[in-house]
PDB file of C-alpha atoms in Angstrom:
ATOM      1  CA  MET A   1     -11.410  15.137 -20.773  1.00 54.00           C
ATOM      2  CA  ASP A   2     -12.078  12.176 -23.091  1.00 56.00           C
ATOM      3  CA  SER A   3     -10.164  13.899 -25.881  1.00 57.00           C
ATOM      4  CA  LEU A   4      -7.099  13.891 -23.640  1.00 57.00           C
ATOM      5  CA  ILE A   5      -7.035  10.108 -23.257  1.00 56.00           C
ATOM      6  CA  PRO A   6      -4.485   9.575 -26.065  1.00 55.00           C
ATOM      7  CA  PHE A   7      -2.154  12.025 -24.276  1.00 53.00           C
ATOM      8  CA  THR A   8      -2.338  10.620 -20.755  1.00 56.00           C
ATOM      9  CA  THR A   9       0.544   8.443 -19.700  1.00 59.00           C
ATOM     10  CA  SER A  10       0.031   4.743 -20.203  1.00 63.00           C
ATOM     11  CA  GLY A  11       0.681   2.278 -17.419  1.00 70.00           C
ATOM     12  CA  SER A  12      -0.353   4.818 -14.819  1.00 85.00           C
ATOM     13  CA  LEU A  13      -2.310   3.880 -11.739  1.00 90.00           C
ATOM     14  CA  VAL A  14      -3.710   7.344 -11.165  1.00 90.00           C
ATOM     15  CA  ASP A  15      -7.195   6.221 -12.212  1.00 90.00           C
ATOM     16  CA  CYS A  16      -7.110   3.478  -9.614  1.00 92.00           C
ATOM     17  CA  VAL A  17      -6.351   5.715  -6.632  1.00 94.00           C
ATOM     18  CA  ASP A  18      -9.062   5.918  -3.966  1.00 95.00           C
ATOM     19  CA  ARG A  19     -10.827   2.960  -5.552  1.00 96.00           C
ATOM     20  CA  LYS A  20     -11.478  -0.440  -4.075  1.00 96.00           C
ATOM     21  CA  MET A  21      -8.992  -2.838  -5.639  1.00 96.00           C
ATOM     22  CA  MET A  22      -8.146  -6.498  -5.496  1.00 96.00           C
ATOM     23  CA  VAL A  23      -4.422  -7.164  -5.470  1.00 97.00           C
ATOM     24  CA  VAL A  24      -3.090 -10.640  -6.214  1.00 97.00           C
ATOM     25  CA  LEU A  25       0.388 -11.250  -4.831  1.00 96.00           C
ATOM     26  CA  ARG A  26       2.987 -13.644  -6.188  1.00 94.00           C
ATOM     27  CA  ASP A  27       2.458 -15.985  -3.239  1.00 92.00           C
ATOM     28  CA  GLY A  28      -1.192 -16.358  -4.230  1.00 93.00           C
ATOM     29  CA  ARG A  29      -2.719 -14.058  -1.627  1.00 95.00           C
ATOM     30  CA  LYS A  30      -5.723 -11.975  -2.603  1.00 97.00           C
ATOM     31  CA  LEU A  31      -5.971  -8.645  -0.828  1.00 97.00           C
ATOM     32  CA  ILE A  32      -8.895  -6.279  -1.230  1.00 97.00           C
ATOM     33  CA  GLY A  33      -8.508  -2.682  -0.162  1.00 97.00           C
ATOM     34  CA  VAL A  34      -8.668   0.960  -1.171  1.00 96.00           C
ATOM     35  CA  LEU A  35      -5.625   1.984  -3.181  1.00 96.00           C
ATOM     36  CA  ARG A  36      -4.316   5.169  -1.635  1.00 95.00           C
ATOM     37  CA  SER A  37      -1.006   5.686  -3.428  1.00 94.00           C
ATOM     38  CA  TYR A  38       1.626   4.183  -5.676  1.00 95.00           C
ATOM     39  CA  ASP A  39       5.037   5.020  -7.105  1.00 93.00           C
ATOM     40  CA  GLN A  40       7.205   4.249 -10.133  1.00 92.00           C
ATOM     41  CA  PHE A  41       7.869   0.687  -8.904  1.00 93.00           C
ATOM     42  CA  ALA A  42       4.150   0.110  -8.411  1.00 93.00           C
ATOM     43  CA  ASN A  43       4.693  -0.133  -4.662  1.00 96.00           C
ATOM     44  CA  LEU A  44       1.155   0.225  -3.324  1.00 96.00           C
ATOM     45  CA  VAL A  45      -0.502   1.623  -0.245  1.00 96.00           C
ATOM     46  CA  LEU A  46      -3.735  -0.230   0.437  1.00 96.00           C
ATOM     47  CA  GLU A  47      -6.075   0.992   3.161  1.00 95.00           C
ATOM     48  CA  ASP A  48      -8.705  -1.060   5.048  1.00 95.00           C
ATOM     49  CA  THR A  49      -7.329  -4.217   3.513  1.00 96.00           C
ATOM     50  CA  VAL A  50      -9.077  -7.535   3.781  1.00 97.00           C
ATOM     51  CA  GLU A  51      -7.460 -10.843   2.885  1.00 97.00           C
ATOM     52  CA  ARG A  52      -9.822 -13.209   1.121  1.00 96.00           C
ATOM     53  CA  ILE A  53      -9.555 -16.960   0.633  1.00 96.00           C
ATOM     54  CA  TYR A  54     -11.683 -19.066  -1.684  1.00 95.00           C
ATOM     55  CA  HIS A  55     -12.656 -22.697  -1.750  1.00 94.00           C
ATOM     56  CA  ALA A  56     -15.326 -24.261  -3.986  1.00 92.00           C
ATOM     57  CA  ASP A  57     -18.302 -21.878  -3.882  1.00 93.00           C
ATOM     58  CA  VAL A  58     -17.381 -20.361  -0.553  1.00 95.00           C
ATOM     59  CA  PHE A  59     -15.100 -17.541   0.584  1.00 96.00           C
ATOM     60  CA  ALA A  60     -13.878 -16.042   3.843  1.00 96.00           C
ATOM     61  CA  GLU A  61     -12.365 -12.693   4.767  1.00 96.00           C
ATOM     62  CA  ARG A  62      -9.926 -11.479   7.390  1.00 96.00           C
ATOM     63  CA  TRP A  63      -9.370  -7.788   8.130  1.00 95.00           C
ATOM     64  CA  GLN A  64      -5.730  -6.797   7.943  1.00 95.00           C
ATOM     65  CA  GLY A  65      -5.491  -2.988   7.942  1.00 93.00           C
ATOM     66  CA  LEU A  66      -2.995  -0.718   6.211  1.00 95.00           C
ATOM     67  CA  TYR A  67      -0.570  -2.357   3.781  1.00 96.00           C
ATOM     68  CA  LEU A  68       2.528  -1.114   2.045  1.00 96.00           C
ATOM     69  CA  ILE A  69       3.116  -3.671  -0.712  1.00 97.00           C
ATOM     70  CA  ARG A  70       6.422  -3.855  -2.545  1.00 96.00           C
ATOM     71  CA  GLY A  71       5.640  -3.619  -6.243  1.00 95.00           C
ATOM     72  CA  GLU A  72       7.646  -6.607  -7.460  1.00 95.00           C
ATOM     73  CA  ASN A  73       5.402  -8.954  -5.462  1.00 96.00           C
ATOM     74  CA  VAL A  74       2.223  -7.914  -7.221  1.00 96.00           C
ATOM     75  CA  VAL A  75       0.808 -10.046 -10.024  1.00 95.00           C
ATOM     76  CA  LEU A  76      -2.193  -7.933 -10.836  1.00 95.00           C
ATOM     77  CA  LEU A  77      -4.508  -5.209  -9.659  1.00 94.00           C
ATOM     78  CA  GLY A  78      -8.211  -5.259 -10.448  1.00 95.00           C
ATOM     79  CA  GLU A  79     -10.886  -2.697  -9.761  1.00 95.00           C
ATOM     80  CA  ILE A  80     -13.826  -3.918  -7.684  1.00 95.00           C
ATOM     81  CA  ASP A  81     -17.169  -2.779  -9.018  1.00 94.00           C
ATOM     82  CA  LEU A  82     -18.969  -1.611  -5.901  1.00 93.00           C
ATOM     83  CA  ASP A  83     -22.370  -2.159  -7.520  1.00 93.00           C
ATOM     84  CA  GLN A  84     -21.672  -5.769  -8.391  1.00 92.00           C
ATOM     85  CA  GLU A  85     -19.393  -6.894  -5.599  1.00 90.00           C
ATOM     86  CA  ASP A  86     -22.222  -8.295  -3.503  1.00 90.00           C
ATOM     87  CA  GLU A  87     -23.814 -10.168  -6.382  1.00 91.00           C
ATOM     88  CA  ILE A  88     -21.233 -12.910  -6.604  1.00 91.00           C
ATOM     89  CA  PRO A  89     -22.462 -16.544  -6.651  1.00 93.00           C
ATOM     90  CA  LEU A  90     -20.385 -17.383  -3.577  1.00 94.00           C
ATOM     91  CA  ARG A  91     -21.371 -17.374   0.041  1.00 94.00           C
ATOM     92  CA  GLN A  92     -19.294 -16.083   2.920  1.00 94.00           C
ATOM     93  CA  VAL A  93     -18.240 -18.138   5.919  1.00 95.00           C
ATOM     94  CA  GLU A  94     -15.973 -17.709   8.931  1.00 95.00           C
ATOM     95  CA  TRP A  95     -12.228 -17.526   8.291  1.00 95.00           C
ATOM     96  CA  LYS A  96     -11.331 -20.212  10.798  1.00 94.00           C
ATOM     97  CA  VAL A  97     -13.804 -22.614   9.190  1.00 95.00           C
ATOM     98  CA  LEU A  98     -12.421 -22.205   5.690  1.00 95.00           C
ATOM     99  CA  GLU A  99      -8.739 -21.822   6.474  1.00 94.00           C
ATOM    100  CA  PRO A 100      -7.873 -25.555   6.697  1.00 95.00           C
ATOM    101  CA  TYR A 101      -9.527 -26.200   3.314  1.00 95.00           C
ATOM    102  CA  HIS A 102      -7.654 -23.324   1.783  1.00 95.00           C
ATOM    103  CA  LYS A 103      -4.349 -24.516   3.225  1.00 94.00           C
ATOM    104  CA  GLN A 104      -4.999 -27.931   1.774  1.00 95.00           C
ATOM    105  CA  ASP A 105      -5.744 -26.412  -1.653  1.00 95.00           C
ATOM    106  CA  VAL A 106      -2.491 -24.486  -1.494  1.00 93.00           C
ATOM    107  CA  ALA A 107      -0.493 -27.568  -0.506  1.00 94.00           C
ATOM    108  CA  THR A 108      -2.057 -29.674  -3.268  1.00 95.00           C
ATOM    109  CA  LYS A 109      -1.389 -27.028  -5.875  1.00 93.00           C
ATOM    110  CA  LYS A 110       2.204 -26.614  -4.703  1.00 90.00           C
ATOM    111  CA  HIS A 111       2.792 -30.347  -4.875  1.00 93.00           C
ATOM    112  CA  ARG A 112       1.260 -30.543  -8.340  1.00 94.00           C
ATOM    113  CA  ASP A 113       3.306 -27.608  -9.621  1.00 89.00           C
ATOM    114  CA  GLU A 114       6.511 -29.021  -8.192  1.00 89.00           C
ATOM    115  CA  PHE A 115       5.831 -32.368  -9.824  1.00 91.00           C
ATOM    116  CA  LYS A 116       5.051 -30.679 -13.133  1.00 90.00           C
ATOM    117  CA  ALA A 117       8.195 -28.566 -12.928  1.00 89.00           C
ATOM    118  CA  GLY A 118      10.221 -31.660 -12.163  1.00 90.00           C
ATOM    119  CA  VAL A 119       8.861 -33.531 -15.174  1.00 91.00           C
ATOM    120  CA  LEU A 120       9.358 -30.542 -17.465  1.00 91.00           C
ATOM    121  CA  TYR A 121      12.925 -30.159 -16.230  1.00 89.00           C
ATOM    122  CA  GLU A 122      13.910 -33.820 -16.462  1.00 89.00           C
ATOM    123  CA  GLU A 123      12.159 -34.755 -19.657  1.00 89.00           C
ATOM    124  CA  LYS A 124      11.770 -31.580 -21.662  1.00 87.00           C
ATOM    125  CA  GLY A 125      14.695 -29.448 -20.547  1.00 86.00           C
ATOM    126  CA  PHE A 126      12.682 -26.562 -19.078  1.00 86.00           C
ATOM    127  CA  CYS A 127      14.325 -24.494 -16.332  1.00 81.00           C
ATOM    128  CA  LYS A 128      13.110 -24.691 -12.786  1.00 76.00           C
ATOM    129  CA  GLU A 129      11.246 -21.643 -11.453  1.00 68.00           C
ATOM    130  CA  GLY A 130      12.941 -19.029  -9.273  1.00 62.00           C
ATOM    131  CA  GLY A 131      11.213 -20.559  -6.280  1.00 58.00           C
ATOM    132  CA  GLU A 132      10.558 -17.176  -4.671  1.00 55.00           C
ATOM    133  CA  GLY A 133       7.082 -18.141  -3.670  1.00 55.00           C
ATOM    134  CA  ASP A 134       5.413 -17.891  -7.067  1.00 61.00           C
ATOM    135  CA  GLY A 135       2.355 -19.684  -5.831  1.00 61.00           C
ATOM    136  CA  TYR A 136      -0.311 -17.888  -7.816  1.00 65.00           C
TER     137      TYR A 136
ATOM    138  CA  MET B   1       1.423  10.506  -0.470  1.00 86.00           C
ATOM    139  CA  LEU B   2       4.033   8.189  -1.902  1.00 91.00           C
ATOM    140  CA  PRO B   3       4.428   4.719  -0.391  1.00 93.00           C
ATOM    141  CA  LEU B   4       8.035   5.367   0.658  1.00 93.00           C
ATOM    142  CA  SER B   5       7.065   8.678   2.275  1.00 91.00           C
ATOM    143  CA  LEU B   6       4.492   6.769   4.297  1.00 92.00           C
ATOM    144  CA  LEU B   7       7.269   4.450   5.387  1.00 93.00           C
ATOM    145  CA  ASN B   8       9.498   7.378   6.340  1.00 92.00           C
ATOM    146  CA  ALA B   9       6.658   8.853   8.341  1.00 90.00           C
ATOM    147  CA  ALA B  10       6.253   5.552  10.166  1.00 91.00           C
ATOM    148  CA  GLN B  11       9.533   5.905  12.072  1.00 92.00           C
ATOM    149  CA  ASN B  12       9.227   4.683  15.678  1.00 93.00           C
ATOM    150  CA  LYS B  13       5.882   3.076  14.900  1.00 93.00           C
ATOM    151  CA  PRO B  14       5.253  -0.671  15.255  1.00 94.00           C
ATOM    152  CA  MET B  15       4.905  -2.666  12.076  1.00 95.00           C
ATOM    153  CA  LEU B  16       4.874  -6.151  10.652  1.00 96.00           C
ATOM    154  CA  VAL B  17       7.236  -6.930   7.799  1.00 97.00           C
ATOM    155  CA  GLU B  18       6.753 -10.096   5.776  1.00 97.00           C
ATOM    156  CA  LEU B  19       9.633 -11.250   3.640  1.00 96.00           C
ATOM    157  CA  LYS B  20       9.401 -13.056   0.330  1.00 94.00           C
ATOM    158  CA  ASN B  21      10.246 -16.330   2.080  1.00 93.00           C
ATOM    159  CA  GLY B  22       7.324 -15.912   4.486  1.00 94.00           C
ATOM    160  CA  GLU B  23       9.262 -14.907   7.597  1.00 95.00           C
ATOM    161  CA  THR B  24       7.607 -12.146   9.601  1.00 96.00           C
ATOM    162  CA  PHE B  25       9.267  -9.443  11.659  1.00 96.00           C
ATOM    163  CA  ASN B  26       7.247  -7.513  14.223  1.00 96.00           C
ATOM    164  CA  GLY B  27       9.051  -4.455  15.479  1.00 96.00           C
ATOM    165  CA  HIS B  28       9.410  -0.698  15.639  1.00 96.00           C
ATOM    166  CA  LEU B  29      10.880   1.073  12.656  1.00 96.00           C
ATOM    167  CA  VAL B  30      14.157   2.799  13.371  1.00 96.00           C
ATOM    168  CA  ASN B  31      15.046   3.994   9.905  1.00 95.00           C
ATOM    169  CA  CYS B  32      14.491   3.346   6.235  1.00 95.00           C
ATOM    170  CA  ASP B  33      15.910   4.422   2.890  1.00 95.00           C
ATOM    171  CA  ASN B  34      14.878   4.727  -0.737  1.00 94.00           C
ATOM    172  CA  PHE B  35      15.619   1.056  -1.398  1.00 95.00           C
ATOM    173  CA  MET B  36      13.145   0.114   1.327  1.00 96.00           C
ATOM    174  CA  ASN B  37      16.069  -1.205   3.426  1.00 97.00           C
ATOM    175  CA  ILE B  38      14.898  -0.927   7.042  1.00 97.00           C
ATOM    176  CA  THR B  39      16.183  -1.260  10.563  1.00 97.00           C
ATOM    177  CA  LEU B  40      13.833  -2.412  13.275  1.00 96.00           C
ATOM    178  CA  ARG B  41      14.178  -2.597  17.051  1.00 95.00           C
ATOM    179  CA  GLU B  42      12.518  -4.860  19.648  1.00 95.00           C
ATOM    180  CA  VAL B  43      11.780  -7.407  16.972  1.00 96.00           C
ATOM    181  CA  PHE B  44       9.818 -10.659  17.169  1.00 96.00           C
ATOM    182  CA  GLN B  45      10.863 -12.831  14.268  1.00 96.00           C
ATOM    183  CA  THR B  46       8.702 -15.759  13.146  1.00 96.00           C
ATOM    184  CA  SER B  47       9.693 -18.507  10.746  1.00 95.00           C
ATOM    185  CA  PRO B  48       7.610 -19.101   7.587  1.00 93.00           C
ATOM    186  CA  ASP B  49       5.773 -22.062   9.124  1.00 91.00           C
ATOM    187  CA  ALA B  50       5.168 -20.120  12.340  1.00 90.00           C
ATOM    188  CA  ASP B  51       6.859 -22.868  14.305  1.00 92.00           C
ATOM    189  CA  ARG B  52       9.921 -20.960  15.497  1.00 92.00           C
ATOM    190  CA  PHE B  53      10.261 -17.580  17.158  1.00 94.00           C
ATOM    191  CA  TRP B  54      13.160 -15.298  17.967  1.00 94.00           C
ATOM    192  CA  LYS B  55      13.370 -12.094  19.948  1.00 96.00           C
ATOM    193  CA  VAL B  56      15.919  -9.762  18.445  1.00 95.00           C
ATOM    194  CA  LYS B  57      16.922  -6.354  19.780  1.00 95.00           C
ATOM    195  CA  GLU B  58      17.762  -4.783  16.444  1.00 95.00           C
ATOM    196  CA  CYS B  59      17.765  -6.051  12.912  1.00 96.00           C
ATOM    197  CA  TYR B  60      18.428  -4.828   9.399  1.00 97.00           C
ATOM    198  CA  ILE B  61      16.262  -5.995   6.525  1.00 97.00           C
ATOM    199  CA  ARG B  62      17.318  -5.510   2.922  1.00 96.00           C
ATOM    200  CA  GLY B  63      14.499  -3.924   0.950  1.00 96.00           C
ATOM    201  CA  SER B  64      14.681  -6.385  -1.922  1.00 95.00           C
ATOM    202  CA  THR B  65      13.656  -9.236   0.396  1.00 96.00           C
ATOM    203  CA  ILE B  66      10.448  -7.579   1.563  1.00 96.00           C
ATOM    204  CA  LYS B  67       7.088  -8.790   0.355  1.00 96.00           C
ATOM    205  CA  TYR B  68       4.949  -6.281   2.216  1.00 97.00           C
ATOM    206  CA  ILE B  69       4.769  -4.162   5.344  1.00 97.00           C
ATOM    207  CA  ARG B  70       1.712  -3.885   7.557  1.00 96.00           C
ATOM    208  CA  VAL B  71       1.449  -0.625   9.378  1.00 94.00           C
ATOM    209  CA  PRO B  72      -0.999   0.707  12.045  1.00 90.00           C
ATOM    210  CA  ASP B  73      -4.134   2.047  10.339  1.00 89.00           C
ATOM    211  CA  THR B  74      -4.035   5.265  12.307  1.00 87.00           C
ATOM    212  CA  LEU B  75      -0.742   6.091  10.581  1.00 86.00           C
ATOM    213  CA  LEU B  76      -2.283   7.301   7.326  1.00 85.00           C
ATOM    214  CA  ASP B  77      -4.540   9.798   9.086  1.00 86.00           C
ATOM    215  CA  ALA B  78      -1.764  10.904  11.435  1.00 85.00           C
ATOM    216  CA  VAL B  79       0.562  11.567   8.506  1.00 83.00           C
ATOM    217  CA  LYS B  80      -2.111  13.442   6.517  1.00 83.00           C
ATOM    218  CA  ASP B  81      -2.811  15.653   9.560  1.00 85.00           C
ATOM    219  CA  GLU B  82       0.899  16.350   9.968  1.00 81.00           C
ATOM    220  CA  GLN B  83       1.204  17.252   6.291  1.00 80.00           C
ATOM    221  CA  ASN B  84      -1.796  19.594   6.481  1.00 84.00           C
ATOM    222  CA  ARG B  85      -0.435  21.214   9.622  1.00 86.00           C
ATOM    223  CA  ALA B  86       3.010  21.694   7.995  1.00 82.00           C
ATOM    224  CA  ARG B  87       1.344  23.096   4.883  1.00 86.00           C
ATOM    225  CA  GLU B  88      -0.770  25.569   6.853  1.00 88.00           C
ATOM    226  CA  MET B  89       2.253  26.666   8.851  1.00 88.00           C
ATOM    227  CA  GLY B  90       4.137  27.286   5.610  1.00 85.00           C
ATOM    228  CA  ARG B  91       1.177  29.162   4.134  1.00 84.00           C
ATOM    229  CA  SER B  92       0.655  31.437   7.116  1.00 83.00           C
ATOM    230  CA  ALA B  93       4.388  32.206   7.159  1.00 78.00           C
ATOM    231  CA  ARG B  94       4.248  33.141   3.456  1.00 76.00           C
ATOM    232  CA  GLY B  95       1.005  35.091   3.909  1.00 68.00           C
ATOM    233  CA  GLY B  96       2.527  37.078   6.781  1.00 61.00           C
ATOM    234  CA  ASN B  97       5.510  38.173   4.658  1.00 61.00           C
ATOM    235  CA  VAL B  98       3.379  39.590   1.819  1.00 54.00           C
ATOM    236  CA  SER B  99       2.491  43.297   2.219  1.00 51.00           C
ATOM    237  CA  ARG B 100      -1.231  43.694   1.676  1.00 51.00           C
ATOM    238  CA  GLY B 101      -1.769  46.977  -0.183  1.00 48.00           C
ATOM    239  CA  GLY B 102      -5.100  48.574  -0.978  1.00 47.00           C
ATOM    240  CA  ALA B 103      -8.412  48.023   0.625  1.00 49.00           C
ATOM    241  CA  TYR B 104      -8.195  44.288   0.443  1.00 48.00           C
ATOM    242  CA  PRO B 105      -9.194  43.060   3.850  1.00 48.00           C
ATOM    243  CA  SER B 106      -6.873  40.468   5.346  1.00 45.00           C
ATOM    244  CA  PHE B 107      -9.637  37.976   5.988  1.00 44.00           C
ATOM    245  CA  PHE B 108     -10.308  37.766   2.251  1.00 43.00           C
ATOM    246  CA  LEU B 109      -6.720  36.729   1.678  1.00 41.00           C
ATOM    247  CA  ALA B 110      -7.209  34.094   4.313  1.00 41.00           C
ATOM    248  CA  PHE B 111     -10.183  32.890   2.292  1.00 42.00           C
ATOM    249  CA  HIS B 112      -7.993  32.436  -0.751  1.00 42.00           C
ATOM    250  CA  PHE B 113      -5.401  30.478   1.179  1.00 42.00           C
ATOM    251  CA  ARG B 114      -7.564  28.235   3.307  1.00 44.00           C
ATOM    252  CA  LEU B 115     -10.326  27.396   0.887  1.00 43.00           C
ATOM    253  CA  SER B 116      -8.207  27.189  -2.222  1.00 45.00           C
ATOM    254  CA  PRO B 117      -9.174  24.115  -4.202  1.00 46.00           C
ATOM    255  CA  TRP B 118      -5.662  23.786  -5.562  1.00 45.00           C
ATOM    256  CA  GLY B 119      -4.279  22.472  -2.314  1.00 43.00           C
ATOM    257  CA  SER B 120      -0.539  22.685  -2.036  1.00 45.00           C
ATOM    258  CA  SER B 121       0.179  22.243  -5.737  1.00 46.00           C
ATOM    259  CA  LYS B 122       2.619  24.617  -7.418  1.00 48.00           C
ATOM    260  CA  ALA B 123      -0.182  25.918  -9.633  1.00 44.00           C
ATOM    261  CA  GLY B 124      -2.122  26.862  -6.528  1.00 42.00           C
ATOM    262  CA  VAL B 125       0.820  28.721  -5.032  1.00 44.00           C
ATOM    263  CA  ILE B 126       1.474  30.618  -8.252  1.00 46.00           C
ATOM    264  CA  ALA B 127      -2.213  31.502  -8.577  1.00 42.00           C
ATOM    265  CA  CYS B 128      -2.225  32.807  -4.998  1.00 43.00           C
ATOM    266  CA  ARG B 129       0.802  34.942  -5.719  1.00 47.00           C
ATOM    267  CA  VAL B 130      -0.916  36.370  -8.811  1.00 44.00           C
ATOM    268  CA  ILE B 131      -3.952  37.295  -6.703  1.00 43.00           C
ATOM    269  CA  ILE B 132      -1.755  39.029  -4.140  1.00 44.00           C
ATOM    270  CA  GLN B 133       0.159  40.964  -6.814  1.00 44.00           C
ATOM    271  CA  LYS B 134      -3.068  42.117  -8.424  1.00 46.00           C
ATOM    272  CA  GLN B 135      -4.288  43.384  -5.072  1.00 45.00           C
ATOM    273  CA  ARG B 136      -1.143  45.469  -4.662  1.00 48.00           C
ATOM    274  CA  ARG B 137      -1.899  47.310  -7.892  1.00 47.00           C
ATOM    275  CA  LEU B 138      -5.386  48.269  -6.726  1.00 43.00           C
TER     276      LEU B 138
END
């Protein structure tokens, strides 16, 4: 099987199917779930999905269920190592406790990015972003 | 199964559609197409900041505006069961049409069909046909 690696198609998600994956969306959301299927647009079906938010050394999770994600909204896909996933240096708290902090982080980042984009546009001639919720 | 086939199988089921701008649409899927354009009925629309709500009888959403769709978790299992049932119906129909010559007992053929590790792949079907043809020559 290893000798066939040079002949397998590149850019294929077949090795990721039925594995626990973290998907980062363009709006900054991090979804963790089992990848069940995909297609040529990298539309994904994620089962048993959990949305996770982070702040400082703390994280929180919220169960969301079965997702069909449109491929163009995905930034990246990463495999979760089941052996190591519990050994992270972060502790888990309740979603409703962490949510306000996370919202604040998001608002601060958005403000900072908008300011940066404004300066780059005015002073350096850069174009403004598409504005389609590229919050990651 | 492919993501769009899952969507097709979700007709008449409730779902939550979030658009790229953050608006959410809760409703039952009427129809969908290959571009992920969908029509929903009995829809509750929510603005991105969740401060405004609308109740809409029917709406059409262009696929290119969709960020993601949340679907009932039972849907995946329900669709897999339906697929298996359809596959077994197809298999038994095909198995019934083949004349079983020789001393090959019918239950053995059933063994080949039901416990085949190839599933419904073309290779599996061709292999099954080869087995049947060999039995005829016996």
